[in-house]
Tab-separated table of C-alpha atoms in Angstrom:
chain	number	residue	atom	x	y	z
O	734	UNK	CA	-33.785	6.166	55.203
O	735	UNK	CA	-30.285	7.235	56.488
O	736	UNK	CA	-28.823	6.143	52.454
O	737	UNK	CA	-31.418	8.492	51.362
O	738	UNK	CA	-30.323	11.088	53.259
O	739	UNK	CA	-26.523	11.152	52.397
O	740	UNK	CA	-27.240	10.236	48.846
O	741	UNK	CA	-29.577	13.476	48.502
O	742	UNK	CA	-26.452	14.911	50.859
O	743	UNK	CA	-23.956	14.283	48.097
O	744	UNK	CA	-25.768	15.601	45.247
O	745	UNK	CA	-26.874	18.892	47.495
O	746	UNK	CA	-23.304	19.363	48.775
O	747	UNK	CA	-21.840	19.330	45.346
O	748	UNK	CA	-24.040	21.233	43.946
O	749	UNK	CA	-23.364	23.951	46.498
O	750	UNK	CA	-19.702	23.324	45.878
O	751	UNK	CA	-20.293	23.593	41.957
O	752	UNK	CA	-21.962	27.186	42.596
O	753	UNK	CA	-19.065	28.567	44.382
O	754	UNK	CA	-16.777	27.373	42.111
O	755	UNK	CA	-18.633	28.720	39.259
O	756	UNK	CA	-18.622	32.307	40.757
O	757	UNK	CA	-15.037	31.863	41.445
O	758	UNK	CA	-14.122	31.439	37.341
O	759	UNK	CA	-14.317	27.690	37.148
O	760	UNK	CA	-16.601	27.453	34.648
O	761	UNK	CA	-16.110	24.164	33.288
O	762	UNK	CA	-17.765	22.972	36.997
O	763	UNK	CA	-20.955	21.464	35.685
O	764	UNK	CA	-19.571	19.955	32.752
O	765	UNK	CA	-16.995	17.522	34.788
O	766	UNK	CA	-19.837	16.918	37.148
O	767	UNK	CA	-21.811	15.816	34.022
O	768	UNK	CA	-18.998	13.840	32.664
O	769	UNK	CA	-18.523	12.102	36.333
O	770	UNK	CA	-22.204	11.144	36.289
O	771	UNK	CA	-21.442	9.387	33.252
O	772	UNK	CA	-17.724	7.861	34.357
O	773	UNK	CA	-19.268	6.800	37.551
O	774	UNK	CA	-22.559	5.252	35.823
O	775	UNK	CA	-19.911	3.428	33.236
O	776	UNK	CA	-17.819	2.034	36.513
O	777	UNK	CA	-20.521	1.059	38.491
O	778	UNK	CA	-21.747	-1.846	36.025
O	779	UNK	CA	-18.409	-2.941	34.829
O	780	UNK	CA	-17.715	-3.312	38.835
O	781	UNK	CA	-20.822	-5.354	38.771
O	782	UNK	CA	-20.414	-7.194	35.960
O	783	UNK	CA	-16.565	-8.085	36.373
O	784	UNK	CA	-17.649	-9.811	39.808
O	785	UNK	CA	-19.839	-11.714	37.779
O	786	UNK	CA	-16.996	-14.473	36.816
O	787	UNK	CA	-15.601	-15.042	39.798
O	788	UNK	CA	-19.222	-14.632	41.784
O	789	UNK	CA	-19.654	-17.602	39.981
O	790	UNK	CA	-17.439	-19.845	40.681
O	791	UNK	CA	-17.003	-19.344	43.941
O	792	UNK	CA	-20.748	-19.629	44.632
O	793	UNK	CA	-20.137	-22.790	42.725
O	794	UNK	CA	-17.316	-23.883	45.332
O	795	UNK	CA	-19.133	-23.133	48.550
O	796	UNK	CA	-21.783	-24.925	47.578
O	797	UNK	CA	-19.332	-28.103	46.630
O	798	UNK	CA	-18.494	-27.677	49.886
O	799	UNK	CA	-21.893	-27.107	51.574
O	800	UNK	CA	-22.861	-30.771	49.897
O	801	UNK	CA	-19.116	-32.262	50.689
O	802	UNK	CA	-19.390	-30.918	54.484
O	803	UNK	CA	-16.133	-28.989	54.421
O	804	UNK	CA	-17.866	-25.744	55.649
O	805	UNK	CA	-19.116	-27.702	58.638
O	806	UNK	CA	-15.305	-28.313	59.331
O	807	UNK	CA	-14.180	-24.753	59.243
O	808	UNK	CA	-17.519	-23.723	61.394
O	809	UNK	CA	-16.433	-26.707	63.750
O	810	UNK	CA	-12.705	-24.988	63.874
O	811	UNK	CA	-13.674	-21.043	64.194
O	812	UNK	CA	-17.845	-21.615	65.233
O	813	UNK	CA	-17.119	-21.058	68.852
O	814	UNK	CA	-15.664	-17.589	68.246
O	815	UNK	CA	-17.950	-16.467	65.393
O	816	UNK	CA	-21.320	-17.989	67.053
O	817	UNK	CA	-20.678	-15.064	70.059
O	818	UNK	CA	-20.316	-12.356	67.811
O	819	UNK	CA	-23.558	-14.121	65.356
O	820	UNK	CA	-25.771	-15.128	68.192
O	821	UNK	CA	-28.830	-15.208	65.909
O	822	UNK	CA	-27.567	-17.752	63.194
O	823	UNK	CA	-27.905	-21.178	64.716
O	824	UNK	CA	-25.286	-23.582	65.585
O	825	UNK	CA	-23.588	-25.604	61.946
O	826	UNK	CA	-25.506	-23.103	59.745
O	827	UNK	CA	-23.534	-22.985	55.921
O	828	UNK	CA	-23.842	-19.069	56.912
O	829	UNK	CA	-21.372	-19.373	59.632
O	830	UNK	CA	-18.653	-21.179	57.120
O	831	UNK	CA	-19.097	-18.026	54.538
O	832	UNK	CA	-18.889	-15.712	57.179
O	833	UNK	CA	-15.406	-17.520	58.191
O	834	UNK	CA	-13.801	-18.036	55.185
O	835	UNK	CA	-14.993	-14.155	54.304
O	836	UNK	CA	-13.009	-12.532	57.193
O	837	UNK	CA	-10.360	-15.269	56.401
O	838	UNK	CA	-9.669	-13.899	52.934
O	839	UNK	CA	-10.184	-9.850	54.233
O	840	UNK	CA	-7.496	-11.055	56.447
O	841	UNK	CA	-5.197	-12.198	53.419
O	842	UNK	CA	-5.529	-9.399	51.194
O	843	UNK	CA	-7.543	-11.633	48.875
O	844	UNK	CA	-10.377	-9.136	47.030
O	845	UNK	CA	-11.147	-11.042	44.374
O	846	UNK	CA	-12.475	-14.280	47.027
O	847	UNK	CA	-13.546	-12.340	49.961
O	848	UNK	CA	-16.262	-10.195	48.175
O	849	UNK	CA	-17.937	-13.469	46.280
O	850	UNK	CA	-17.508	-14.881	50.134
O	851	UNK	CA	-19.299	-11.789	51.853
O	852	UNK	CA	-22.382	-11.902	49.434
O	853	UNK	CA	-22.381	-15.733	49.601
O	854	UNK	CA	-22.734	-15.483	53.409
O	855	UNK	CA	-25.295	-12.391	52.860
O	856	UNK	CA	-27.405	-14.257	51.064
O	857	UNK	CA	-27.704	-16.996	53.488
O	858	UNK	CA	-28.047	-14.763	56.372
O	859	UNK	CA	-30.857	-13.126	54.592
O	860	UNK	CA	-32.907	-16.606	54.452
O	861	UNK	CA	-32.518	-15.906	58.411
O	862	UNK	CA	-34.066	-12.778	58.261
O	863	UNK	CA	-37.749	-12.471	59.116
O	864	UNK	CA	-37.825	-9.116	57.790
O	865	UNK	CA	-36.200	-9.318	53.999
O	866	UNK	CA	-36.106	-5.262	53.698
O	867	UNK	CA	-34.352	-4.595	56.937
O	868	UNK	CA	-30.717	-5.720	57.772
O	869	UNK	CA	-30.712	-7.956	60.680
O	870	UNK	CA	-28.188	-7.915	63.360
O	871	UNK	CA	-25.895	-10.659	62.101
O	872	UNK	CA	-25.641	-8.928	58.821
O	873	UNK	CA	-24.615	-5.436	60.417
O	874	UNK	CA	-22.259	-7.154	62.527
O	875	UNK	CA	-20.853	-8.711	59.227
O	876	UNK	CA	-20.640	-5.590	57.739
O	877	UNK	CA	-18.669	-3.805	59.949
O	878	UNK	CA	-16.103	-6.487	60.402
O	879	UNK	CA	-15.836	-5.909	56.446
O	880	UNK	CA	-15.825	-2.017	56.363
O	881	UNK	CA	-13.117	-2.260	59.385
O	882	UNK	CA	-10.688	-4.015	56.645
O	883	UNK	CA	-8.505	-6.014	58.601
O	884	UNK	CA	-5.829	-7.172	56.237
O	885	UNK	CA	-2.514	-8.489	58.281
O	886	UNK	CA	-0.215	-7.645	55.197
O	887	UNK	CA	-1.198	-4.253	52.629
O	888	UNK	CA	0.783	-5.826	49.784
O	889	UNK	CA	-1.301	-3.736	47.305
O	890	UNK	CA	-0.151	-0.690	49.057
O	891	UNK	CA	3.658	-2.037	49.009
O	892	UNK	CA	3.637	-2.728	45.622
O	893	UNK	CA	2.339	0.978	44.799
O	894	UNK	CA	4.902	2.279	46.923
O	895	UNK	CA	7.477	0.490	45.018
O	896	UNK	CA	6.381	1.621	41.603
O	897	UNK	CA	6.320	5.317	42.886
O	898	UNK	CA	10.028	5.123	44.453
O	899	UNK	CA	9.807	4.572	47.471
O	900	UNK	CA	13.158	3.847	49.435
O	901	UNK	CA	11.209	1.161	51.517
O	902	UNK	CA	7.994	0.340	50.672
O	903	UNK	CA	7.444	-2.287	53.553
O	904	UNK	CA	8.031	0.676	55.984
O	905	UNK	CA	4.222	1.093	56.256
O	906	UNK	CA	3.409	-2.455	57.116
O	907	UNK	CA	3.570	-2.236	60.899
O	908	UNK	CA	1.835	0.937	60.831
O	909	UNK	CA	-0.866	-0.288	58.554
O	910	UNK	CA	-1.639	-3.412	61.141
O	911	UNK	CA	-1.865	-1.477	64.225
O	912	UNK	CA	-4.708	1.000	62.280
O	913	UNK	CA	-6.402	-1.541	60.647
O	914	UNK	CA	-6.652	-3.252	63.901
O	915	UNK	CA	-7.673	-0.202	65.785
O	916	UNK	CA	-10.551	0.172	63.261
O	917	UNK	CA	-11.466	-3.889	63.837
O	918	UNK	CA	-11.568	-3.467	67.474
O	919	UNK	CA	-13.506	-0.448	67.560
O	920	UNK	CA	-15.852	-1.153	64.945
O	921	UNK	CA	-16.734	-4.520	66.810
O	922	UNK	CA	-17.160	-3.056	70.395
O	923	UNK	CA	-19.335	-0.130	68.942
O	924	UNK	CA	-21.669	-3.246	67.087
O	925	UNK	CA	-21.531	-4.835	70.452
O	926	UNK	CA	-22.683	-1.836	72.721
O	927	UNK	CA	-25.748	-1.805	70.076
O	928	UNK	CA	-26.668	-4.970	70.424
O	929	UNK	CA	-25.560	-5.808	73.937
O	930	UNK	CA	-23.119	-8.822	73.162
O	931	UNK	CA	-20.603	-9.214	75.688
O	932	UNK	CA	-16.850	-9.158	74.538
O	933	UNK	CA	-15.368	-10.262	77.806
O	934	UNK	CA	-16.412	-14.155	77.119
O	935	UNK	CA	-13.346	-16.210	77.827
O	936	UNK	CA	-14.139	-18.109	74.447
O	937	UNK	CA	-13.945	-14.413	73.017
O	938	UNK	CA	-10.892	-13.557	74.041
O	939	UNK	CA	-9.463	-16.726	73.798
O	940	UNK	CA	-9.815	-16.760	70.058
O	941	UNK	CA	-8.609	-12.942	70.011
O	942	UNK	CA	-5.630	-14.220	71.763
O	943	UNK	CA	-4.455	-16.250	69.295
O	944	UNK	CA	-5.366	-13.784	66.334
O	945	UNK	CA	-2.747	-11.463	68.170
O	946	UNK	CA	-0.380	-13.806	68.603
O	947	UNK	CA	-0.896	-14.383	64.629
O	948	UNK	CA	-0.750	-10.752	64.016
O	949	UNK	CA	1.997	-10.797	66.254
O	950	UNK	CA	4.246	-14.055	64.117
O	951	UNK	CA	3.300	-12.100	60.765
O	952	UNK	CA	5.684	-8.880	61.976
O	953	UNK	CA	8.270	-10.662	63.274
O	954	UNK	CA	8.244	-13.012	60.090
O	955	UNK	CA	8.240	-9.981	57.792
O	956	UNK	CA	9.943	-7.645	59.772
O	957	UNK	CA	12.947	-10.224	58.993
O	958	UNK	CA	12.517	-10.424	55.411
O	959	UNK	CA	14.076	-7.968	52.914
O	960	UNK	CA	11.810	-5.452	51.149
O	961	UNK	CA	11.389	-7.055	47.772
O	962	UNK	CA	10.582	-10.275	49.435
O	963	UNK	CA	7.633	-9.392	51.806
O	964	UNK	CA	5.369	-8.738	48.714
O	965	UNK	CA	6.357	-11.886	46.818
O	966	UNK	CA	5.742	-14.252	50.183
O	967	UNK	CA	2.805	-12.796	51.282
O	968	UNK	CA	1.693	-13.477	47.334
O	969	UNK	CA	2.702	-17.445	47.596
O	970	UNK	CA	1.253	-17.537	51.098
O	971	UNK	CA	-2.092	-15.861	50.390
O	972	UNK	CA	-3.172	-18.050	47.531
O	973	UNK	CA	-1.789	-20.785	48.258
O	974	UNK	CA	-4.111	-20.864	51.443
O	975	UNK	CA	-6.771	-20.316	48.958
O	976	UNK	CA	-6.129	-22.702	46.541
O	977	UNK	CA	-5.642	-25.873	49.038
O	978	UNK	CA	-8.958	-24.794	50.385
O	979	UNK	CA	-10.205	-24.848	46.988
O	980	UNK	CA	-9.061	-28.432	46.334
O	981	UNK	CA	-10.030	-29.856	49.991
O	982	UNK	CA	-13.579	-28.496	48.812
O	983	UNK	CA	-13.481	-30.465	45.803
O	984	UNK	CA	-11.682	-33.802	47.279
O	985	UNK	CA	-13.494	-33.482	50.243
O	986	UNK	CA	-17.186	-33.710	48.150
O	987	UNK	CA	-15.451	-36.549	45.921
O	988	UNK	CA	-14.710	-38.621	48.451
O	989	UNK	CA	-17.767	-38.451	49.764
O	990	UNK	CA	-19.271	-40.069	46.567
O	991	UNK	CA	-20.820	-35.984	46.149
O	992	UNK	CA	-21.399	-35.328	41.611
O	993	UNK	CA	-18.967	-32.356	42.451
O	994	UNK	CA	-19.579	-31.544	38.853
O	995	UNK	CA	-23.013	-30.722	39.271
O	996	UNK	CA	-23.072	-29.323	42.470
O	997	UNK	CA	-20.399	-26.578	41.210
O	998	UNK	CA	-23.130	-25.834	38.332
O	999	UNK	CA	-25.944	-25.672	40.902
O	1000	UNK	CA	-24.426	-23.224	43.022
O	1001	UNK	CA	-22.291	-21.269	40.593
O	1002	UNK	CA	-26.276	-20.627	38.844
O	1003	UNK	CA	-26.673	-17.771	41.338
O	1004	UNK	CA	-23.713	-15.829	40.035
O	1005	UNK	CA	-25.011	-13.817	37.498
O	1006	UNK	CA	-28.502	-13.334	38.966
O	1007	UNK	CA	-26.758	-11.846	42.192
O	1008	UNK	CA	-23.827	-9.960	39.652
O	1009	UNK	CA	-27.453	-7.989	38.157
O	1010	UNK	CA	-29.389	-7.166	41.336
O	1011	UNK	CA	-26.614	-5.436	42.705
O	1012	UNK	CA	-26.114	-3.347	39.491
O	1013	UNK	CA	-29.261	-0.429	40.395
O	1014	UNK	CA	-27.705	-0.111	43.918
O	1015	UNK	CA	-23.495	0.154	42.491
O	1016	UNK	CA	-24.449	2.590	40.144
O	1017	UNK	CA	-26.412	5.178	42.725
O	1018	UNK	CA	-23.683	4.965	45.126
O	1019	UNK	CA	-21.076	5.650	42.799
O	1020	UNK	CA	-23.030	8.692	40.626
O	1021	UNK	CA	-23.613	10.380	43.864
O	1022	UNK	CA	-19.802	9.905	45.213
O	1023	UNK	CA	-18.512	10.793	41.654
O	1024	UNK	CA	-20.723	14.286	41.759
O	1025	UNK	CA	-19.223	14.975	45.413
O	1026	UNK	CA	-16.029	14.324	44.281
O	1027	UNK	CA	-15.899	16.272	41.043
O	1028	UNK	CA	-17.771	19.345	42.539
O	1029	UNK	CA	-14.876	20.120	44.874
O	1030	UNK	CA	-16.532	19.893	47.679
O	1031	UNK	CA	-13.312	17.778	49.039
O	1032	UNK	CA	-10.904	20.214	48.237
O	1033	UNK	CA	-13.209	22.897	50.396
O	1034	UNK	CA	-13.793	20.521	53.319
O	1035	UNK	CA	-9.199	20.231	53.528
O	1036	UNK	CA	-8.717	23.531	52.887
O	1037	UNK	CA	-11.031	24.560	55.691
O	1038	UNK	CA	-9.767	21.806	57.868
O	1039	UNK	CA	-6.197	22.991	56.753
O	1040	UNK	CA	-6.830	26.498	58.038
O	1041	UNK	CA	-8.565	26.079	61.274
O	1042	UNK	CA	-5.718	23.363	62.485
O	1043	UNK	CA	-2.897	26.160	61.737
O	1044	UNK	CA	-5.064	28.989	63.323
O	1045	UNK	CA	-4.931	26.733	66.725
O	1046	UNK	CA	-1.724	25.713	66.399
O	1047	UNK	CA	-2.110	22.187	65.643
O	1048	UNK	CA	0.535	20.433	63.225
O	1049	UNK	CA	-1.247	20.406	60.134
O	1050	UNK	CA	1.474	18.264	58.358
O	1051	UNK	CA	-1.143	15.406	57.628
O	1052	UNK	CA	-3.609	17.697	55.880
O	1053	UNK	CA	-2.511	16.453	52.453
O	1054	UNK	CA	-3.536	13.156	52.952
O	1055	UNK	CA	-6.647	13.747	54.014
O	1056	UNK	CA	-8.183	13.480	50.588
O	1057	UNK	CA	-7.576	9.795	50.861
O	1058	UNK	CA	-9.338	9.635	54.115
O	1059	UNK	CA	-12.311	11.589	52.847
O	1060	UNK	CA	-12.283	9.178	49.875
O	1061	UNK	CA	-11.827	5.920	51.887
O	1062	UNK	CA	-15.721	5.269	52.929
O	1063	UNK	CA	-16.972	6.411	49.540
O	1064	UNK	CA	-14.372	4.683	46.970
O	1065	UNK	CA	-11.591	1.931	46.988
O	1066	UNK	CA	-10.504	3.278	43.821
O	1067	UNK	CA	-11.262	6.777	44.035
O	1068	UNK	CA	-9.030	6.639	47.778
O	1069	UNK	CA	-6.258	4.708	45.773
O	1070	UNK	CA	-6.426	7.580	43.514
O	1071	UNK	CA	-6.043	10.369	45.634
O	1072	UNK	CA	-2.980	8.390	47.882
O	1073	UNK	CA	-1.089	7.745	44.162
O	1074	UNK	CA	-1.658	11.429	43.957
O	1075	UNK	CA	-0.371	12.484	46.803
O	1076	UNK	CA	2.763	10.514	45.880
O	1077	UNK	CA	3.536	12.074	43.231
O	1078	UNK	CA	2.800	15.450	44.520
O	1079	UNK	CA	4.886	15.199	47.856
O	1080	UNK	CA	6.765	11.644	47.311
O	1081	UNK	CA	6.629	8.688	48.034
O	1082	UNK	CA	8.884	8.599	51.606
O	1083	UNK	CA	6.863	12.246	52.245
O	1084	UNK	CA	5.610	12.658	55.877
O	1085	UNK	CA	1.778	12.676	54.179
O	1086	UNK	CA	2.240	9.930	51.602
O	1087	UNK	CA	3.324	7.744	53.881
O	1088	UNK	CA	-0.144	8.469	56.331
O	1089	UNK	CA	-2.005	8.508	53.109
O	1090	UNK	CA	-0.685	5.120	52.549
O	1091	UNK	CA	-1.265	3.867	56.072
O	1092	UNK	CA	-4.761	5.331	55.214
O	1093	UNK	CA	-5.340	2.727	52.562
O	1094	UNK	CA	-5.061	-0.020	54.421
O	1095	UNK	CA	-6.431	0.817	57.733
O	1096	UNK	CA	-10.042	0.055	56.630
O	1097	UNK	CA	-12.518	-0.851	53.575
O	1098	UNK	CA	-14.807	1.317	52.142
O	1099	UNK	CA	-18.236	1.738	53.837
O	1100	UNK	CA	-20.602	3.056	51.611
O	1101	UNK	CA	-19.625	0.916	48.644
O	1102	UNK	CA	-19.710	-2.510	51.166
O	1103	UNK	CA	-23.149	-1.298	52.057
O	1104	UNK	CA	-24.340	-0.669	48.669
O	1105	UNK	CA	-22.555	-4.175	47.722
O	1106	UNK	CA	-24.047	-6.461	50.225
O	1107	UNK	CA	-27.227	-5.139	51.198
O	1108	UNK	CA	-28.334	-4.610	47.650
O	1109	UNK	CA	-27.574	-8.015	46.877
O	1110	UNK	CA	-30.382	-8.808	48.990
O	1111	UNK	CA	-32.586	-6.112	48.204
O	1112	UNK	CA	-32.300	-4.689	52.007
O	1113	UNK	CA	-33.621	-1.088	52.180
O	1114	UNK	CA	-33.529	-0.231	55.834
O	1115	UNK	CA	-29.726	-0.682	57.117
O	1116	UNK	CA	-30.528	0.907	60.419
O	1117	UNK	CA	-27.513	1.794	62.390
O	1118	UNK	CA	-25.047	-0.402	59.754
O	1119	UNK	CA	-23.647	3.247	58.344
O	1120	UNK	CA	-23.646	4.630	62.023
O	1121	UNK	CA	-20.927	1.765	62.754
O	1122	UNK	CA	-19.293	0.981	60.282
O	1123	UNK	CA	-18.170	5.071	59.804
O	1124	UNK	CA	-17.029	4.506	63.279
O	1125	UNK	CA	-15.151	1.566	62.457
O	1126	UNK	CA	-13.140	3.483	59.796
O	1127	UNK	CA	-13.039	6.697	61.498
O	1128	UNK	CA	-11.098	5.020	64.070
O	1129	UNK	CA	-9.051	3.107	61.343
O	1130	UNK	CA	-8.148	6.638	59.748
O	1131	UNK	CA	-7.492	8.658	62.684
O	1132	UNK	CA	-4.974	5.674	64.365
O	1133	UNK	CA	-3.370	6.188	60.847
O	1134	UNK	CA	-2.415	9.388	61.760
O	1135	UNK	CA	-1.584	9.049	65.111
O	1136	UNK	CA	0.348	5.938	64.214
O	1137	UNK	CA	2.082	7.506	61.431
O	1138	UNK	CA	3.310	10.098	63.995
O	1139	UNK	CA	4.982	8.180	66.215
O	1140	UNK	CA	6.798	6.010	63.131
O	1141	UNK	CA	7.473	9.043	60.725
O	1142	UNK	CA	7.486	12.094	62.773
O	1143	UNK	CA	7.250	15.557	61.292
């Protein structure tokens, strides 16, 4: 009900937008709305078909490893942590393993292996689920650790800095950390409050200990390196973690006398049957962001926000980065987009490309995550799932600012 709403809410909204702009001259309005429909209709299944490769194989790998017992391992290793914040999927369940190395590769930067990861685990928490239209609680609480983004080094971002100029494009990496944390921390306790898990466990915060004292290592170690290094190490270090996991999968089944060959082909089946179902569900989202987008309607909503801040008196030096925050819970690309733009526009060491940036990498992107995973699994009622994870990456985007204050100034 509540995707209903804001998906009638986009198209409303823009159309309102498209009438004003309309009577103001712009009379080319409805046609780039048109053409957007299209665009966006176009993107949404080549998203959903170009996961359908590596869907595949990694479907095919976790279920090597399901057979070779390697995910009972890793749940072994982080279960103790993950089993408080997941207290409805029992103890050793292959679940709990996806769920791990998901977050694991959100943590690395790794797109292309978390997202086969998250529906993986989606689709096993969904044989959980009594009710197969309505999200449970484990998969909320799995969602909102995803829309919260927490990535401990924004290479992507680092490497667009450097193609746009910038004098130092690592300078946003500590900023970047302490946002995308904020939105990780906040996201979780709001999940919590909902459904009354309690934080303050000392297995809880042991494990968030160490996280912050890994968090912690990764700044020093990159604060140390120079600036065309930190993107090249954090490239070798990312998947190289991937690919020794890949190959302990493997080995692991082998040695246990597992046909690895033909467990890969059993799991990696469900690819391309999950790679379609999620195709009806991409495509909405994206048509209705695309007609919000192209209306204007984001241009009115700064503007506005533009003028009211400088009537009070509040430093309004921000405002053109906003567009990426409005961006950020509807589209990845379309909020990687607007931050490009507003390096070019203002620079790349600007006071508001440099928050845009920070913007970028303090969270994910809700409404696409939602419309990802749930409709993977055909779940209709998310319940309070948009409620949180907004929260999540409000919090992510307004630390941005706050943190890109104290570093920048202006």
């Amino acid at each position: 009900m509540v995707l209903n709403y804001i998906w009638v809410g986009f198209f409303a909204v823009g159309f309102l937008a498209a009438i004003v702009r309309f009577f103001m001259g712009e009379s080319d309005v409805f046609t780039l709305m048109v053409d957007s429909i299209f665009d966006m209709s176009k993107t949404g299944f080549e998203i959903s078909l170009g996961l359908t490769g590596v869907l595949t194989f990694w479907m095919g790998i976790m279920n090597v490893g399901e057979q070779g017992g390697m995910t009972n391992v890793i749940a072994k290793i982080f279960g103790p942590f993950f089993r408080r914040l997941f207290p409805q999927i029992p103890e050793n369940h292959p679940a709990l393993a996806s769920i791990i190395m998901n977050f694991s590769a959100n943590m690395l930067g790794l797109d292309n292996a978390a997202t086969p990861l998250g529906l993986k685990a989606m689709e096993q928490m969904q044989q959980l689920n009594t009710d197969k239209q309505r999200a449970s609680n484990a998969q909320i609480m799995f969602l909102t650790l995803n829309a919260s983004g927490l990535t401990l080094l924004p290479a992507t971002v680092m490497v667009y800095r450097m193609q746009m100029g910038a004098a130092n494009p690592s300078d946003i990496f500590i900023p970047t950390l302490l946002a995308t944390t904020a939105s990780t921390v906040v996201g979780l306790i709001a999940v919590s409050i909902y459904q009354k898990i309690n934080l303050f466990n000392k297995v809880v915060l042991s494990y968030a200990l160490v996280l912050s004292l890994i968090v912690g290592l990764a700044v020093w170690l990159v604060s140390g390196l120079e600036q065309q290094e930190v993107s090249r190490v954090s490239n070798i270090v990312s998947n190289g973690i991937i690919f020794i996991i890949v190959v302990a999968f493997v080995l692991m089944a082998f040695l246990k006398k597992i046909n690895v060959y033909e467990a890969f082909i059993d799991g990696a089946k469900d690819g391309f049957q999950t790679s379609v179902k999620i195709i009806p569900y991409m495509i909405a989202m994206l048509v209705a962001i695309g007609v919000f987008r192209a209306s204007g309607a984001l241009d009115f909503i700064c503007n506005g926000l533009a003028t009211m801040l400088t009537a009070v008196g509040i430093n309004a030096d921000f405002i053109p980065s906003l567009p990426t925050a409005f961006m950020k819970p509807l589209s990845g690309s379309g909020a990687r987009g607007m931050m490009i733009d507003c390096m070019k526009t203002y620079g790349a060491d600007s006071f508001p490309a440099r928050i845009a940036c920070t913007m970028q990498g303090a969270a994910d992107t809700t409404f696409y995550i939602i419309a990802l995973y749930f409709g993977s699994v055909g779940i209709k009622q998310t319940r309070y799932a948009v409620t949180v994870g907004l929260i999540a990456e409000l919090a992510g985007l307004v630390a941005a600012v706050l943190v890109g204050y104290a570093f920048f100034g202006s």
